[in-house]
Amino acid sequence: MTMVEALPATRTTCPYCGVGCGVLATPRAGGTVDIAGDPVHPANFGRLCSKGSALGETVSLEGRLLRPHIRSHVDGIAAERLEEQVGWDEALDYVAEKFGRVIARHGAEAVALYVSGQLLTEDYYVANKLVKGWWGTANIDTNSRLCMSSAVAGHKRAFGEDVVPCSYEDLETADLIVLVGSNTAWCHPVVYQRIVAARERRPELKLVVIDPRRTPTCDIADLHLPLRSGSDVALFNGLLSHLHAQGCADQGFIERHTQGLDAALRVALEGGELEAVAQACGIDAPRLQAFYELFAATPRVVTMFSQGVNQASSGTDKVNSIINCHLYTGRIGKPGAGPFSITGQPNAMGGREVGGLANMLAAHMDLDNPRHRQRVQAFWDSPRIADKTGLKAVELFEAIGQGRVKAVWIIATNPLVSLPDADRAREALRRCELVVVSDCVADTDTARLAHVLLPAQAWGEKSGTVTNSERCISRQRAFLPSPPEAKPDWWAICEVAKRLGYPEGFNFNSAQEIFSEHARLSAFENDAAQGDERVFNLSGLDALSEVQYDELEPVRWPLRRGEPSAAFPQFRFTTPDGRARFVPTVPRPPVNAPDEEFPLVLNTGRVRDQWHTMTRSGRSPRLSPHRPEPFVEVHPQDLLAYGLRDGELARISSRWGAAVARVQASGEQRRGNLFLPIHWSDAFAADARVGALVNPVVDPVSGEPEFKHTPARIEAFAVDWYGFVLVRDVLNATDLAELAYWARASGAQFQRYEIASRGAEQDWPAWARAHLSGRGDWLDYADASAGAYRAARVADGRLEACIFVSPRPDLPEREWLGSLFSRERLEAGERSSLLAGRPSLDGDTGATVCACFGVGRRTLQKAIREHGCTTPKQLGQRLKAGTNCGSCLPELRRLIEESMAAVE
Ligand SMILES: Nc1nc2c(c(=O)[nH]1)N[C@H]1C(S)=C(S)[C@@H](COP(=O)(O)OP(=O)(O)OC[C@H]3O[C@@H](n4cnc5c(=O)[nH]c(N)nc54)[C@H](O)[C@@H]3O)O[C@H]1N2
Ligand SMILES: Nc1nc2c(c(=O)[nH]1)N[C@H]1C(S)=C(S)[C@@H](COP(=O)(O)OP(=O)(O)OC[C@H]3O[C@@H](n4cnc5c(=O)[nH]c(N)nc54)[C@H](O)[C@@H]3O)O[C@H]1N2
Ligand code: SF4
Ligand SMILES: [Mo]
């Protein structure tokens, strides 16, 4: 065993979703890292999903932003960016000087920070402190505005504080789990696996999914309610009416612990009859009735919700309509019961703790409460304190566009992809006097428009804490050496603050010092006796030594000194009278209704193996094959209605923008709905930034955009050629611009480009030689009658590039060709089969289903057909598929069903 191999694993936390899984990371010689689930972490007990398992493929320095840059002019051309590298001192002086100047001339309202739930709590804490305490404005908002803000607003309205009253264990002890607007199987896979395992132990545990789409999450559901987009409030008001009619009220709980039932019930009863609700929601009445009866009959019920609830112009009301049903039945704060908002990002919850949103203060205190403002200012000993809500994400970019905000610092988020009306946001940044971007990746759509780029430490290098969906604080620990010029985000923020002349508040030497201050603030004057208690309390952690902080085990808040972790004061809500509030929720349709011009509803969301704008997950050869290009799911009847064909391209447009994606026929859509994934940016595709289409309408209470509902239309995107290119290196952006369509995916030692172009007379041999040039010999094959062209370049027996084009999208599978890039030398048979695109023997595995073991669709179908594997378990025994992270189990089940149906 070498020295490197002997290195012990570092216990850290996954940097992707809000499940917050513990990870064991072991660096190996040669720069690779072994990744395993932490068997004792309470979020995952050793499990990881496909994204977590592939983390080792994302830690290389390729594509990293490694030095600060200052650019005098910005045009997004990579070559020019690289010339303007500067040292940190120069970059920090520049940022401080520019921000200082804008504040001196135009006031603090003219500057802003736009941050992220992917920051560590310590980064987040100092960002919020600088803006609210020293600049005295609340112009700091975060991508959590696009994510959790409706849940936050709903919690505050109902409980007086942003508190999530559930844990993962509650899911395991519940008798009914209702998943609302949550594709848990793909977006919170380890929680989903815990649900699956709980059902195996206790088959009586029922699962209901409420989602307009039949998602992979529905595969194990007892009941799926494919409601009309945006109609959740009507559905839960209907449930409240039903509970009322059935006498399910917990009178004692309502009397002792709540307020406002009458008004909420009155609203719910209006139009709350079954038939009316069924019609409003577009669901069969018997199905709805079945759900209502199940809910009414099951005391232990957890309603877990995510973006199908939050991302709507009625998002906050959706949240409260759910909470109302739990308050009415007293199903909250008990094992196996409660409304459970599951968070998206790894530290969405930590951001809420430090008050990173423009309408919050720090440590769960309120911006509009003078006592809270005084208290935070006193604790910080700050010169100022913000006293009114700052600009929320969508407003912030509007203000930038109008020149009211003149300098913005964007940290750990890629808003030019993720905001609604994203083309307008891009115009806004183009006009902005100063755009500073802190990122760990060099080429993001947002970084392309930055005047100053600051290199951040990435996962594996940075160190601090994050809080997951169930309020569990875990350490992220460094296990790789930091590139010399990559810095923690907290450090960059503190350095700018010091240069602005604020040394007092920002003299931190480590993440641990910041965490201690954060913990002390949470406990500061947090006093039940004075009627001013906040549940969020970390007094038990406010005096950790450096070593104790380093060794901190995962712990759940509240964490009051001397008390057990996660002990809630029994039903004392942190409203002035200690009672939770029912909130009347009047159903209202999404703001923009479909019309003649834009007759369809565009829904947007996630796929299993990509993370947001793909800056990290897009680099993983293991993750990319699952969905290698942007696609639009369309109901088969809509295909006919709009003249589309499965597998061809379509242009989807709205009043705000357009995108091009591959058509995927899907009976799992509601008719009239389209689904587009959110992940593709200009760095990965020609024209697939979905944010460009999304209407910028927001929820009036939370300011969260209506990402799940934009009127849109779809039409065929006519091209003369379909094709693909596999090539060792990334292609030049200007060469790609000639094509009508392209999308890139990472393979093992190659890049995959799906392409399409116009112009019947295209000279493909010349195109290939110009754009895929390099050493070696070209093999060409042109079939004039079919109009197809295929070519490959081979150097010293090694495949360097290949291109396949045809007038139809009937091209060979890419998997086998892609696998040849890992060969040092092609064998004779491989070489002669190259242009057939398929091995001479039946070795083609088909599109990847199991990312962990690279098992393809064809291989699986064969095992089902020929080897009688009729359960996922049998497939696992034979092919290992689904036996590591389990994220593909829903797809395995579906494949078995399909194959069996085909046989019958
Ligand atoms: N693989 C993967 N996992 C992720 C992420 C990722 O990028 N990739 N991102 C993480 C983040 S930050 C987040 S916020 C979470 C999001 O996790 P989820 O919320 O589960 O994911 P989404 O796909 O955005 O949307 C969920 C579902 O809402 C449904 N929906 C749309 N409209 C409505 C409606 O009106 N009512 C109801 N009831 N449902 C509706 C959609 O059809 C969709 O299936 O995922 C986290 N996990
Ligand atoms: N249409 C549509 N749009 C959506 C959504 C939707 O459902 N539909 N969902 C919304 C939701 S819920 C979310 S959460 C957002 C997510 O949207 P974004 O936050 O814009 O997406 P990410 O790709 O996660 O961007 C994170 C950036 O931070 C960088 N980064 C990672 N770690 C660090 C770090 O430690 N420090 C620094 N400085 N940088 C780092 C990454 O390289 C990346 O560029 O998208 C929102 N937008
Ligand atoms: S479920 Fe997957 S993405 Fe989420 S924290 Fe766990 S390993 Fe990471
Ligand atoms: Mo999110």
PDB file of N, CA and C in Angstrom, residues 618-646:
ATOM      1  N   GLY A 618     -22.217  18.577 -15.415  1.00  0.00           N
ATOM      2  CA  GLY A 618     -22.058  18.460 -16.867  1.00  0.00           C
ATOM      3  C   GLY A 618     -20.697  17.946 -17.284  1.00  0.00           C
ATOM      4  N   ARG A 619     -19.751  17.942 -16.346  1.00  0.00           N
ATOM      5  CA  ARG A 619     -18.415  17.431 -16.664  1.00  0.00           C
ATOM      6  C   ARG A 619     -18.295  15.934 -16.471  1.00  0.00           C
ATOM      7  N   SER A 620     -19.299  15.316 -15.905  1.00  0.00           N
ATOM      8  CA  SER A 620     -19.155  13.906 -15.529  1.00  0.00           C
ATOM      9  C   SER A 620     -19.607  12.971 -16.658  1.00  0.00           C
ATOM     10  N   PRO A 621     -18.699  12.145 -17.171  1.00  0.00           N
ATOM     11  CA  PRO A 621     -19.075  11.184 -18.212  1.00  0.00           C
ATOM     12  C   PRO A 621     -20.109  10.178 -17.721  1.00  0.00           C
ATOM     13  N   ARG A 622     -20.133   9.963 -16.412  1.00  0.00           N
ATOM     14  CA  ARG A 622     -21.070   9.003 -15.860  1.00  0.00           C
ATOM     15  C   ARG A 622     -22.480   9.584 -15.831  1.00  0.00           C
ATOM     16  N   LEU A 623     -22.575  10.896 -15.617  1.00  0.00           N
ATOM     17  CA  LEU A 623     -23.895  11.511 -15.464  1.00  0.00           C
ATOM     18  C   LEU A 623     -24.501  11.974 -16.787  1.00  0.00           C
ATOM     19  N   SER A 624     -23.638  12.323 -17.746  1.00  0.00           N
ATOM     20  CA  SER A 624     -24.179  12.947 -18.959  1.00  0.00           C
ATOM     21  C   SER A 624     -25.040  12.037 -19.833  1.00  0.00           C
ATOM     22  N   PRO A 625     -24.741  10.731 -19.949  1.00  0.00           N
ATOM     23  CA  PRO A 625     -25.502   9.921 -20.907  1.00  0.00           C
ATOM     24  C   PRO A 625     -26.990   9.758 -20.584  1.00  0.00           C
ATOM     25  N   HIS A 626     -27.377   9.924 -19.335  1.00  0.00           N
ATOM     26  CA  HIS A 626     -28.770   9.672 -18.980  1.00  0.00           C
ATOM     27  C   HIS A 626     -29.713  10.554 -19.794  1.00  0.00           C
ATOM     28  N   ARG A 627     -29.407  11.824 -19.896  1.00  0.00           N
ATOM     29  CA  ARG A 627     -30.156  12.730 -20.765  1.00  0.00           C
ATOM     30  C   ARG A 627     -29.117  13.611 -21.461  1.00  0.00           C
ATOM     31  N   PRO A 628     -28.640  13.178 -22.652  1.00  0.00           N
ATOM     32  CA  PRO A 628     -27.487  13.859 -23.249  1.00  0.00           C
ATOM     33  C   PRO A 628     -27.803  15.167 -23.960  1.00  0.00           C
ATOM     34  N   GLU A 629     -29.049  15.524 -24.110  1.00  0.00           N
ATOM     35  CA  GLU A 629     -29.341  16.793 -24.780  1.00  0.00           C
ATOM     36  C   GLU A 629     -30.661  17.358 -24.284  1.00  0.00           C
ATOM     37  N   PRO A 630     -30.881  18.651 -24.532  1.00  0.00           N
ATOM     38  CA  PRO A 630     -32.141  19.257 -24.082  1.00  0.00           C
ATOM     39  C   PRO A 630     -33.321  18.623 -24.812  1.00  0.00           C
ATOM     40  N   PHE A 631     -34.398  18.399 -24.080  1.00  0.00           N
ATOM     41  CA  PHE A 631     -35.564  17.754 -24.696  1.00  0.00           C
ATOM     42  C   PHE A 631     -36.831  18.426 -24.211  1.00  0.00           C
ATOM     43  N   VAL A 632     -37.885  18.227 -24.985  1.00  0.00           N
ATOM     44  CA  VAL A 632     -39.185  18.736 -24.559  1.00  0.00           C
ATOM     45  C   VAL A 632     -40.150  17.567 -24.569  1.00  0.00           C
ATOM     46  N   GLU A 633     -40.803  17.332 -23.441  1.00  0.00           N
ATOM     47  CA  GLU A 633     -41.782  16.247 -23.372  1.00  0.00           C
ATOM     48  C   GLU A 633     -43.134  16.778 -23.825  1.00  0.00           C
ATOM     49  N   VAL A 634     -43.736  16.032 -24.763  1.00  0.00           N
ATOM     50  CA  VAL A 634     -44.999  16.462 -25.360  1.00  0.00           C
ATOM     51  C   VAL A 634     -45.965  15.279 -25.345  1.00  0.00           C
ATOM     52  N   HIS A 635     -47.208  15.548 -25.022  1.00  0.00           N
ATOM     53  CA  HIS A 635     -48.217  14.494 -25.051  1.00  0.00           C
ATOM     54  C   HIS A 635     -48.402  14.019 -26.498  1.00  0.00           C
ATOM     55  N   PRO A 636     -48.568  12.696 -26.726  1.00  0.00           N
ATOM     56  CA  PRO A 636     -48.666  12.190 -28.099  1.00  0.00           C
ATOM     57  C   PRO A 636     -49.751  12.879 -28.927  1.00  0.00           C
ATOM     58  N   GLN A 637     -50.871  13.214 -28.309  1.00  0.00           N
ATOM     59  CA  GLN A 637     -51.919  13.878 -29.102  1.00  0.00           C
ATOM     60  C   GLN A 637     -51.504  15.289 -29.507  1.00  0.00           C
ATOM     61  N   ASP A 638     -50.719  15.928 -28.642  1.00  0.00           N
ATOM     62  CA  ASP A 638     -50.215  17.258 -29.007  1.00  0.00           C
ATOM     63  C   ASP A 638     -49.182  17.164 -30.128  1.00  0.00           C
ATOM     64  N   LEU A 639     -48.471  16.061 -30.191  1.00  0.00           N
ATOM     65  CA  LEU A 639     -47.527  15.868 -31.299  1.00  0.00           C
ATOM     66  C   LEU A 639     -48.274  16.004 -32.613  1.00  0.00           C
ATOM     67  N   LEU A 640     -49.379  15.278 -32.704  1.00  0.00           N
ATOM     68  CA  LEU A 640     -50.174  15.306 -33.927  1.00  0.00           C
ATOM     69  C   LEU A 640     -50.709  16.708 -34.168  1.00  0.00           C
ATOM     70  N   ALA A 641     -51.248  17.302 -33.116  1.00  0.00           N
ATOM     71  CA  ALA A 641     -51.879  18.611 -33.267  1.00  0.00           C
ATOM     72  C   ALA A 641     -50.894  19.669 -33.745  1.00  0.00           C
ATOM     73  N   TYR A 642     -49.638  19.536 -33.343  1.00  0.00           N
ATOM     74  CA  TYR A 642     -48.674  20.592 -33.687  1.00  0.00           C
ATOM     75  C   TYR A 642     -47.664  20.157 -34.742  1.00  0.00           C
ATOM     76  N   GLY A 643     -47.955  19.050 -35.422  1.00  0.00           N
ATOM     77  CA  GLY A 643     -47.111  18.645 -36.541  1.00  0.00           C
ATOM     78  C   GLY A 643     -45.688  18.287 -36.128  1.00  0.00           C
ATOM     79  N   LEU A 644     -45.549  17.609 -34.970  1.00  0.00           N
ATOM     80  CA  LEU A 644     -44.207  17.256 -34.487  1.00  0.00           C
ATOM     81  C   LEU A 644     -43.984  15.763 -34.631  1.00  0.00           C
ATOM     82  N   ARG A 645     -42.707  15.383 -34.640  1.00  0.00           N
ATOM     83  CA  ARG A 645     -42.389  13.949 -34.603  1.00  0.00           C
ATOM     84  C   ARG A 645     -41.402  13.647 -33.502  1.00  0.00           C
ATOM     85  N   ASP A 646     -41.651  12.541 -32.837  1.00  0.00           N
ATOM     86  CA  ASP A 646     -40.757  12.080 -31.779  1.00  0.00           C
ATOM     87  C   ASP A 646     -39.337  11.995 -32.350  1.00  0.00           C
TER      88      ASP A 646
END
